[in-house]
Amino acid sequence: MRLVGFVQVVLLLVLGAYLLLVALENPVPVRLPLPLGRGELLLPVGTAVALFAVLGALYAALLLLPPLWQARWRRRREARERVALESRLTATLQARLGSVSPAPEPTTPPSPVSA
């Protein structure tokens, strides 16, 4: 999955470089049709390149967000499970220590007394 993200970023950079090259060679305005046929937007090529680069970066960010959210969710779940396990182990240890009777004091055998 990391390879797909890497390829997408490389393609985005190549597309941005290509558009920049076109912008430098052709300094004419670009006409972008507006949605639903409501006219068109007249922009300089450099602004159009910047706009498309920003849109591409937003698209790449949206592609990267779900794996980041899943990793964060997995870390939180593992932390909750670890805390629950530690509390269960602590309770078990306290119960076992509480149920064990104290060890008897070792008694020393009487030493033979020589007369």
PDB file of C-alpha atoms in Angstrom:
ATOM      1  CA  MET A   1       0.000   0.000   0.000  1.00  0.00           C
ATOM      2  CA  ARG A   2       2.948   2.329   0.598  1.00  0.00           C
ATOM      3  CA  LEU A   3       4.037   1.794  -2.999  1.00  0.00           C
ATOM      4  CA  VAL A   4       0.704   3.114  -4.302  1.00  0.00           C
ATOM      5  CA  GLY A   5       1.020   6.290  -2.226  1.00  0.00           C
ATOM      6  CA  PHE A   6       4.604   6.760  -3.376  1.00  0.00           C
ATOM      7  CA  VAL A   7       3.606   6.369  -7.022  1.00  0.00           C
ATOM      8  CA  GLN A   8       0.755   8.840  -6.566  1.00  0.00           C
ATOM      9  CA  VAL A   9       3.062  11.446  -5.056  1.00  0.00           C
ATOM     10  CA  VAL A  10       5.632  10.968  -7.811  1.00  0.00           C
ATOM     11  CA  LEU A  11       2.921  11.296 -10.462  1.00  0.00           C
ATOM     12  CA  LEU A  12       1.626  14.445  -8.788  1.00  0.00           C
ATOM     13  CA  LEU A  13       5.108  15.965  -8.798  1.00  0.00           C
ATOM     14  CA  VAL A  14       5.625  15.024 -12.448  1.00  0.00           C
ATOM     15  CA  LEU A  15       2.265  16.537 -13.375  1.00  0.00           C
ATOM     16  CA  GLY A  16       3.093  19.727 -11.463  1.00  0.00           C
ATOM     17  CA  ALA A  17       6.483  19.992 -13.159  1.00  0.00           C
ATOM     18  CA  TYR A  18       4.905  19.440 -16.570  1.00  0.00           C
ATOM     19  CA  LEU A  19       2.260  22.078 -15.945  1.00  0.00           C
ATOM     20  CA  LEU A  20       4.924  24.494 -14.740  1.00  0.00           C
ATOM     21  CA  LEU A  21       6.913  23.891 -17.905  1.00  0.00           C
ATOM     22  CA  VAL A  22       3.814  24.548 -20.009  1.00  0.00           C
ATOM     23  CA  ALA A  23       3.110  27.702 -17.996  1.00  0.00           C
ATOM     24  CA  LEU A  24       6.609  29.009 -18.596  1.00  0.00           C
ATOM     25  CA  GLU A  25       6.461  28.325 -22.347  1.00  0.00           C
ATOM     26  CA  ASN A  26       2.925  29.592 -22.931  1.00  0.00           C
ATOM     27  CA  PRO A  27       2.133  32.729 -20.920  1.00  0.00           C
ATOM     28  CA  VAL A  28      -1.421  32.960 -22.270  1.00  0.00           C
ATOM     29  CA  PRO A  29      -4.507  32.919 -20.051  1.00  0.00           C
ATOM     30  CA  VAL A  30      -6.328  29.640 -19.517  1.00  0.00           C
ATOM     31  CA  ARG A  31     -10.095  29.358 -19.815  1.00  0.00           C
ATOM     32  CA  LEU A  32     -11.565  26.916 -17.346  1.00  0.00           C
ATOM     33  CA  PRO A  33     -15.233  26.020 -17.854  1.00  0.00           C
ATOM     34  CA  LEU A  34     -17.313  26.363 -14.717  1.00  0.00           C
ATOM     35  CA  PRO A  35     -19.539  23.495 -13.576  1.00  0.00           C
ATOM     36  CA  LEU A  36     -23.082  23.244 -14.953  1.00  0.00           C
ATOM     37  CA  GLY A  37     -22.229  25.391 -17.985  1.00  0.00           C
ATOM     38  CA  ARG A  38     -22.353  28.727 -16.159  1.00  0.00           C
ATOM     39  CA  GLY A  39     -19.558  30.411 -18.096  1.00  0.00           C
ATOM     40  CA  GLU A  40     -15.836  30.079 -17.766  1.00  0.00           C
ATOM     41  CA  LEU A  41     -13.044  31.283 -15.553  1.00  0.00           C
ATOM     42  CA  LEU A  42     -10.119  33.131 -17.139  1.00  0.00           C
ATOM     43  CA  LEU A  43      -6.887  32.582 -15.192  1.00  0.00           C
ATOM     44  CA  PRO A  44      -3.211  33.102 -15.897  1.00  0.00           C
ATOM     45  CA  VAL A  45      -1.422  29.812 -16.537  1.00  0.00           C
ATOM     46  CA  GLY A  46       0.683  30.107 -13.381  1.00  0.00           C
ATOM     47  CA  THR A  47      -2.423  30.509 -11.228  1.00  0.00           C
ATOM     48  CA  ALA A  48      -4.066  27.555 -12.976  1.00  0.00           C
ATOM     49  CA  VAL A  49      -0.970  25.416 -12.326  1.00  0.00           C
ATOM     50  CA  ALA A  50      -0.971  26.422  -8.660  1.00  0.00           C
ATOM     51  CA  LEU A  51      -4.707  25.689  -8.405  1.00  0.00           C
ATOM     52  CA  PHE A  52      -4.334  22.232  -9.918  1.00  0.00           C
ATOM     53  CA  ALA A  53      -1.281  21.477  -7.756  1.00  0.00           C
ATOM     54  CA  VAL A  54      -3.247  22.409  -4.630  1.00  0.00           C
ATOM     55  CA  LEU A  55      -6.187  20.265  -5.758  1.00  0.00           C
ATOM     56  CA  GLY A  56      -3.823  17.341  -6.373  1.00  0.00           C
ATOM     57  CA  ALA A  57      -2.209  17.776  -2.963  1.00  0.00           C
ATOM     58  CA  LEU A  58      -5.640  17.801  -1.303  1.00  0.00           C
ATOM     59  CA  TYR A  59      -6.556  14.626  -3.183  1.00  0.00           C
ATOM     60  CA  ALA A  60      -3.322  12.936  -2.061  1.00  0.00           C
ATOM     61  CA  ALA A  61      -3.987  14.042   1.534  1.00  0.00           C
ATOM     62  CA  LEU A  62      -7.484  12.568   1.387  1.00  0.00           C
ATOM     63  CA  LEU A  63      -5.982   9.289   0.189  1.00  0.00           C
ATOM     64  CA  LEU A  64      -3.548   9.255   3.109  1.00  0.00           C
ATOM     65  CA  LEU A  65      -6.071  10.080   5.853  1.00  0.00           C
ATOM     66  CA  PRO A  66      -7.862   6.688   6.144  1.00  0.00           C
ATOM     67  CA  PRO A  67      -4.665   4.701   6.866  1.00  0.00           C
ATOM     68  CA  LEU A  68      -3.633   7.318   9.425  1.00  0.00           C
ATOM     69  CA  TRP A  69      -7.033   7.130  11.106  1.00  0.00           C
ATOM     70  CA  GLN A  70      -6.861   3.322  11.178  1.00  0.00           C
ATOM     71  CA  ALA A  71      -3.389   3.390  12.737  1.00  0.00           C
ATOM     72  CA  ARG A  72      -4.542   5.859  15.398  1.00  0.00           C
ATOM     73  CA  TRP A  73      -7.628   3.756  16.143  1.00  0.00           C
ATOM     74  CA  ARG A  74      -5.483   0.591  16.378  1.00  0.00           C
ATOM     75  CA  ARG A  75      -3.035   2.265  18.807  1.00  0.00           C
ATOM     76  CA  ARG A  76      -5.888   3.470  21.038  1.00  0.00           C
ATOM     77  CA  ARG A  77      -7.524   0.038  21.036  1.00  0.00           C
ATOM     78  CA  GLU A  78      -4.219  -1.653  21.911  1.00  0.00           C
ATOM     79  CA  ALA A  79      -3.657   0.828  24.745  1.00  0.00           C
ATOM     80  CA  ARG A  80      -7.158   0.160  26.128  1.00  0.00           C
ATOM     81  CA  GLU A  81      -6.607  -3.596  25.907  1.00  0.00           C
ATOM     82  CA  ARG A  82      -3.198  -3.279  27.611  1.00  0.00           C
ATOM     83  CA  VAL A  83      -4.684  -1.250  30.482  1.00  0.00           C
ATOM     84  CA  ALA A  84      -7.518  -3.771  30.893  1.00  0.00           C
ATOM     85  CA  LEU A  85      -5.061  -6.680  30.893  1.00  0.00           C
ATOM     86  CA  GLU A  86      -2.803  -4.970  33.433  1.00  0.00           C
ATOM     87  CA  SER A  87      -5.760  -4.288  35.739  1.00  0.00           C
ATOM     88  CA  ARG A  88      -6.884  -7.928  35.483  1.00  0.00           C
ATOM     89  CA  LEU A  89      -3.370  -9.151  36.230  1.00  0.00           C
ATOM     90  CA  THR A  90      -3.068  -6.751  39.161  1.00  0.00           C
ATOM     91  CA  ALA A  91      -6.406  -7.930  40.567  1.00  0.00           C
ATOM     92  CA  THR A  92      -5.393 -11.577  40.145  1.00  0.00           C
ATOM     93  CA  LEU A  93      -2.048 -10.984  41.838  1.00  0.00           C
ATOM     94  CA  GLN A  94      -3.672  -9.122  44.728  1.00  0.00           C
ATOM     95  CA  ALA A  95      -6.239 -11.915  45.156  1.00  0.00           C
ATOM     96  CA  ARG A  96      -3.535 -14.575  45.212  1.00  0.00           C
ATOM     97  CA  LEU A  97      -1.379 -12.642  47.627  1.00  0.00           C
ATOM     98  CA  GLY A  98      -4.383 -12.046  49.877  1.00  0.00           C
ATOM     99  CA  SER A  99      -5.389 -15.729  49.924  1.00  0.00           C
ATOM    100  CA  VAL A 100      -1.932 -17.095  50.713  1.00  0.00           C
ATOM    101  CA  SER A 101      -1.447 -17.730  54.409  1.00  0.00           C
ATOM    102  CA  PRO A 102       1.676 -16.231  55.870  1.00  0.00           C
ATOM    103  CA  ALA A 103       4.663 -18.541  55.911  1.00  0.00           C
ATOM    104  CA  PRO A 104       5.459 -20.000  59.324  1.00  0.00           C
ATOM    105  CA  GLU A 105       8.563 -18.804  61.093  1.00  0.00           C
ATOM    106  CA  PRO A 106      11.373 -21.291  60.727  1.00  0.00           C
ATOM    107  CA  THR A 107      12.151 -22.781  64.099  1.00  0.00           C
ATOM    108  CA  THR A 108      15.645 -23.730  65.021  1.00  0.00           C
ATOM    109  CA  PRO A 109      16.070 -27.133  66.561  1.00  0.00           C
ATOM    110  CA  PRO A 110      17.356 -27.075  70.107  1.00  0.00           C
ATOM    111  CA  SER A 111      21.047 -27.505  70.256  1.00  0.00           C
ATOM    112  CA  PRO A 112      22.344 -30.310  72.395  1.00  0.00           C
ATOM    113  CA  VAL A 113      23.737 -28.969  75.574  1.00  0.00           C
ATOM    114  CA  SER A 114      26.873 -30.633  76.720  1.00  0.00           C
ATOM    115  CA  ALA A 115      27.278 -31.036  80.363  1.00  0.00           C
TER     116      ALA A 115
END
